[in-house]
Coordinates of C-alpha atoms in Angstrom, one line a residue:
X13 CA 106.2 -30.2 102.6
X14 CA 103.2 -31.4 100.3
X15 CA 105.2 -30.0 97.1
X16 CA 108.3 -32.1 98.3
X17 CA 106.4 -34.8 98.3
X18 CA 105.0 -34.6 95.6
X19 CA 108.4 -34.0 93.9
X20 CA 109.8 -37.5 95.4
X21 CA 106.4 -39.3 94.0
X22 CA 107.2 -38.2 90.6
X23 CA 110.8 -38.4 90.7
X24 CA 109.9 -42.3 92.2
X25 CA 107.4 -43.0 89.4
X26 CA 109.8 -41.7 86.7
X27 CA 112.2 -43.9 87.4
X28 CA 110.1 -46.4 87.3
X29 CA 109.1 -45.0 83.7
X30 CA 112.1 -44.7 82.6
X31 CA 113.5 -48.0 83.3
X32 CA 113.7 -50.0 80.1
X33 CA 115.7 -52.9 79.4
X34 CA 116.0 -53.4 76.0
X35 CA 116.1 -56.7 74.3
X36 CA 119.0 -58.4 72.5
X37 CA 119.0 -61.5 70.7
X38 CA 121.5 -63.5 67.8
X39 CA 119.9 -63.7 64.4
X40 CA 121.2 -66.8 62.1
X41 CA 121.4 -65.8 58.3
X42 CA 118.7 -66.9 56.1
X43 CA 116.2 -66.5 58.9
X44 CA 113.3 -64.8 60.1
X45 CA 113.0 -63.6 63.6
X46 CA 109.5 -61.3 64.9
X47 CA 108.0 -59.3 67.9
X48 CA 105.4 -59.0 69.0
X49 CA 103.7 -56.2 71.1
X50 CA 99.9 -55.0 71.8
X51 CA 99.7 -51.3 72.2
X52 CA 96.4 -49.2 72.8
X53 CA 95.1 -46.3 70.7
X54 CA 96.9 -43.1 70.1
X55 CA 100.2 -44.1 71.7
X56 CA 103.5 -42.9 70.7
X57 CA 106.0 -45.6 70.2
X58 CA 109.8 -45.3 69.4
X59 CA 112.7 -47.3 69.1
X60 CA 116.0 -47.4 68.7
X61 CA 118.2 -50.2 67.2
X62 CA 121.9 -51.7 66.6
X63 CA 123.1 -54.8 64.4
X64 CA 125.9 -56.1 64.6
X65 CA 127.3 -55.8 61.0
X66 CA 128.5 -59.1 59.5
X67 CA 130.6 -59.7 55.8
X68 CA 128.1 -60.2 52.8
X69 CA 125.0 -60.4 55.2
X70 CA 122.2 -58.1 55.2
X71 CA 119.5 -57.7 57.6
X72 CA 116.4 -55.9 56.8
X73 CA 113.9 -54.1 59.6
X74 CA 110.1 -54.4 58.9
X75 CA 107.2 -52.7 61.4
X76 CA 103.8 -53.9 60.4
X77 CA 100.4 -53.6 62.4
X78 CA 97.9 -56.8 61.9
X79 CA 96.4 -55.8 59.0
X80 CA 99.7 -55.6 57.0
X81 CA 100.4 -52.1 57.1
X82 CA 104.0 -51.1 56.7
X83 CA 104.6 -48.7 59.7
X84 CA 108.4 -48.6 59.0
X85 CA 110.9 -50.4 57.0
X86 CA 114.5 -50.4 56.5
X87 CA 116.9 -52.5 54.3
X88 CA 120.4 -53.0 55.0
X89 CA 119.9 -52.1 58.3
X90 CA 122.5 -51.5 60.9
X91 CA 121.6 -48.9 63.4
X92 CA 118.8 -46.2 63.4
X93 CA 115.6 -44.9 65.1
X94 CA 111.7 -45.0 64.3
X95 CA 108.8 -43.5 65.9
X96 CA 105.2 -44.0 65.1
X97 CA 101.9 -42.7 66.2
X98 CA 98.8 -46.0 66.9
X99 CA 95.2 -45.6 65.5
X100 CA 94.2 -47.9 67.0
X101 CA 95.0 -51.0 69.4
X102 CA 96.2 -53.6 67.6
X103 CA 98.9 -56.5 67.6
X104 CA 102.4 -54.8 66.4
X105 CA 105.1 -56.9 64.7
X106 CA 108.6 -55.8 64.1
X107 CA 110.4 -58.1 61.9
X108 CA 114.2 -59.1 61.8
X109 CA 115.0 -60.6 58.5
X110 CA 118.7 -62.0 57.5
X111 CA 119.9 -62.7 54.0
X112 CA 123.2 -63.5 52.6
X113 CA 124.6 -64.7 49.4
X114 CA 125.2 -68.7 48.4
X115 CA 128.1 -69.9 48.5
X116 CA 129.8 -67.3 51.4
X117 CA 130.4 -70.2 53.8
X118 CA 129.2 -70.3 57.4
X119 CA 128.5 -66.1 58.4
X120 CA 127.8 -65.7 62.4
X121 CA 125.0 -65.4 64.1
X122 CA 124.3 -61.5 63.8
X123 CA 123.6 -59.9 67.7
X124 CA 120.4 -57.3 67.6
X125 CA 119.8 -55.1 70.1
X126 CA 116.5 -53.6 70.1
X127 CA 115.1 -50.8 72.8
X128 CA 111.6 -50.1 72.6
X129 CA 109.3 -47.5 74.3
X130 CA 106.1 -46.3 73.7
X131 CA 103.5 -43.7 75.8
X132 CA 105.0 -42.1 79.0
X133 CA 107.9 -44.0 78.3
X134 CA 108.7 -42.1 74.3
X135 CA 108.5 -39.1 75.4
X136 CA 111.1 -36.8 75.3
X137 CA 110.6 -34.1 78.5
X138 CA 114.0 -32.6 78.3
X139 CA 112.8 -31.7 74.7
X140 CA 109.3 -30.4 75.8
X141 CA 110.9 -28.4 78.8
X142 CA 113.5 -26.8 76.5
X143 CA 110.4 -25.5 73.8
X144 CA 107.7 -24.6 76.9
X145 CA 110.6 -23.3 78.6
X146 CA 109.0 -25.4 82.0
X147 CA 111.4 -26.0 85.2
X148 CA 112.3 -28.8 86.5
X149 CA 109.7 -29.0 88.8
X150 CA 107.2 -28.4 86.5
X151 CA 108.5 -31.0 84.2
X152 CA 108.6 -33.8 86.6
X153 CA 104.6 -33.0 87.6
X154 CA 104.1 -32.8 83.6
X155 CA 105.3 -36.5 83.5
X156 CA 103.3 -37.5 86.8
X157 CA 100.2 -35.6 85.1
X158 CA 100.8 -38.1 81.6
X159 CA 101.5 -41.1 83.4
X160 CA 98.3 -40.5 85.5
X161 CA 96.3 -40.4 82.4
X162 CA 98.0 -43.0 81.4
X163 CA 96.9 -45.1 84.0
X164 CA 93.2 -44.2 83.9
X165 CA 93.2 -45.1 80.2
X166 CA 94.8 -48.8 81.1
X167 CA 92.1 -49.0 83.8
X168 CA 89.5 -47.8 81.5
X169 CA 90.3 -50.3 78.5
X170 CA 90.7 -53.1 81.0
X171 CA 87.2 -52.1 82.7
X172 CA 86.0 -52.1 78.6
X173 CA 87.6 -55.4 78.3
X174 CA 86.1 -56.9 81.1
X175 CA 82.7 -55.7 80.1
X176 CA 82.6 -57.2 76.7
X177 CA 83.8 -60.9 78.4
X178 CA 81.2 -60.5 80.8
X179 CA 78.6 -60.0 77.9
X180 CA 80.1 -62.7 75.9
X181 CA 80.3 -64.7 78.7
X182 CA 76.5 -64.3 79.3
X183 CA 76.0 -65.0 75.8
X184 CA 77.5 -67.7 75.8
X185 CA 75.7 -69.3 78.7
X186 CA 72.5 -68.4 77.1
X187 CA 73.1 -70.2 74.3
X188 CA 74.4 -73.2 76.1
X189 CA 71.4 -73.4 78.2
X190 CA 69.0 -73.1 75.0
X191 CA 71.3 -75.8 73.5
X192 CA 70.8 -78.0 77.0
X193 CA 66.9 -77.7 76.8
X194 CA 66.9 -78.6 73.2
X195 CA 68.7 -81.4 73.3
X196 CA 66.4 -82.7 76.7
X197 CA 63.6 -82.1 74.4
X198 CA 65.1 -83.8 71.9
X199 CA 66.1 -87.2 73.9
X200 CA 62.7 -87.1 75.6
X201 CA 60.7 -87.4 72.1
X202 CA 63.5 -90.1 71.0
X203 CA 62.9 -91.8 74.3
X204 CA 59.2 -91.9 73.5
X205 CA 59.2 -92.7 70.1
X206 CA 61.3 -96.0 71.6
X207 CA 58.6 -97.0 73.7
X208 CA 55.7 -96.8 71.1
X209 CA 57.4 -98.4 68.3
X210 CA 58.7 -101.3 71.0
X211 CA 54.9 -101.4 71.9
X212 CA 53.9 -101.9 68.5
X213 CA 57.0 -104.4 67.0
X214 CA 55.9 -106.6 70.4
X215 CA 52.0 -106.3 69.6
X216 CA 52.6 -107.1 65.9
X217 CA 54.7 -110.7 67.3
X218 CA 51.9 -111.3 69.7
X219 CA 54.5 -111.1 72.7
X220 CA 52.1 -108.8 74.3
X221 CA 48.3 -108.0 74.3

């Protein structure tokens, strides 16, 4: 009983996994059109692809990371697949670029379909059952084991998040309360410095003894 159980939680949670929707979009020509995506450290991500192909347009594919590195690039792109590995988390860009001769007269808008995936959701279990030679059962609490870990990594960077806001939070406060005294301090002094040279300016007319 505890077994079938188990067996409908995974088969429950990878469906949920497994449930992508990929995005589609129209590109004009002569125009530039990214995505953006943060993704954590050591994740796989792959995606798949399909442009529509128009006359005397070409559409170029670019995958960069926020320092500039080129993580995949294709020219005169039209359908295909890429897969990379993340060292880090970092912001991920995947650029759509359209380019077409002068002088070719109005082109359509060019329809991109793009289906991404990355950590539980990349991997490829039929592959992994067929080289460990794991049954179906086994393969279903393989994906329930990865998407466990996934989930105490998310919970772990959020935790590591929230830590480092709460410290620069604090700082933060510090600082402002520093800032707070200082400028007391200084409107007090200016205050009295008022007063004095008042007192004098009003001694010096003879308004006051």
């Amino acid at each position: 009983m505890a077994r079938f159980r188990v067996l409908l939680l995974s088969l429950s949670l990878s469906f949920v996994v497994q449930s992508v929707v990929a995005i589609s979009f129209y590109l004009p020509v002569h125009s530039r059109k990214c995505l953006r995506e943060e993704i954590h450290k050591d994740v796989l991500v792959t995606g798949e692809y399909e442009i529509m192909e128009q006359p005397n347009t070409k559409t170029n594919l670019k995958i960069t990371d926020s320092s500039g590195h080129i993580l995949y690039v294709k020219e005169e792109a039209t359908k295909g697949k890429f897969a990379f590995t993340t060292e880090d988390y970092d912001m991920f860009e995947v650029c759509f670029e359209s380019k077409s001769p002068m002088g070719t007269g109005r082109v359509p808008d060019q329809q991109i379909n793009l289906d991404m995936k990355h950590g539980v959701e990349a991997k490829n279990y039929e592959e992994i059952a067929k080289v460990e030679k794991l049954k179906p059962l086994e393969v279903e609490l393989r994906r329930l084991e990865d998407l466990s870990e996934s989930i105490v990594n998310d919970f772990a960077y959020m935790k590591k998040r929230e830590e480092e806001m709460r410290d620069t939070n604090e700082s933060t406060n510090t600082r402002v309360l520093y800032f707070s005294i200082f400028s007391m301090c200084c409107l007090i002094g200016l205050a009295t410095w008022q007063v004095f040279y008042l007192r004098r300016f009003f001694k010096a007319k003879k308004l006051i003894e």
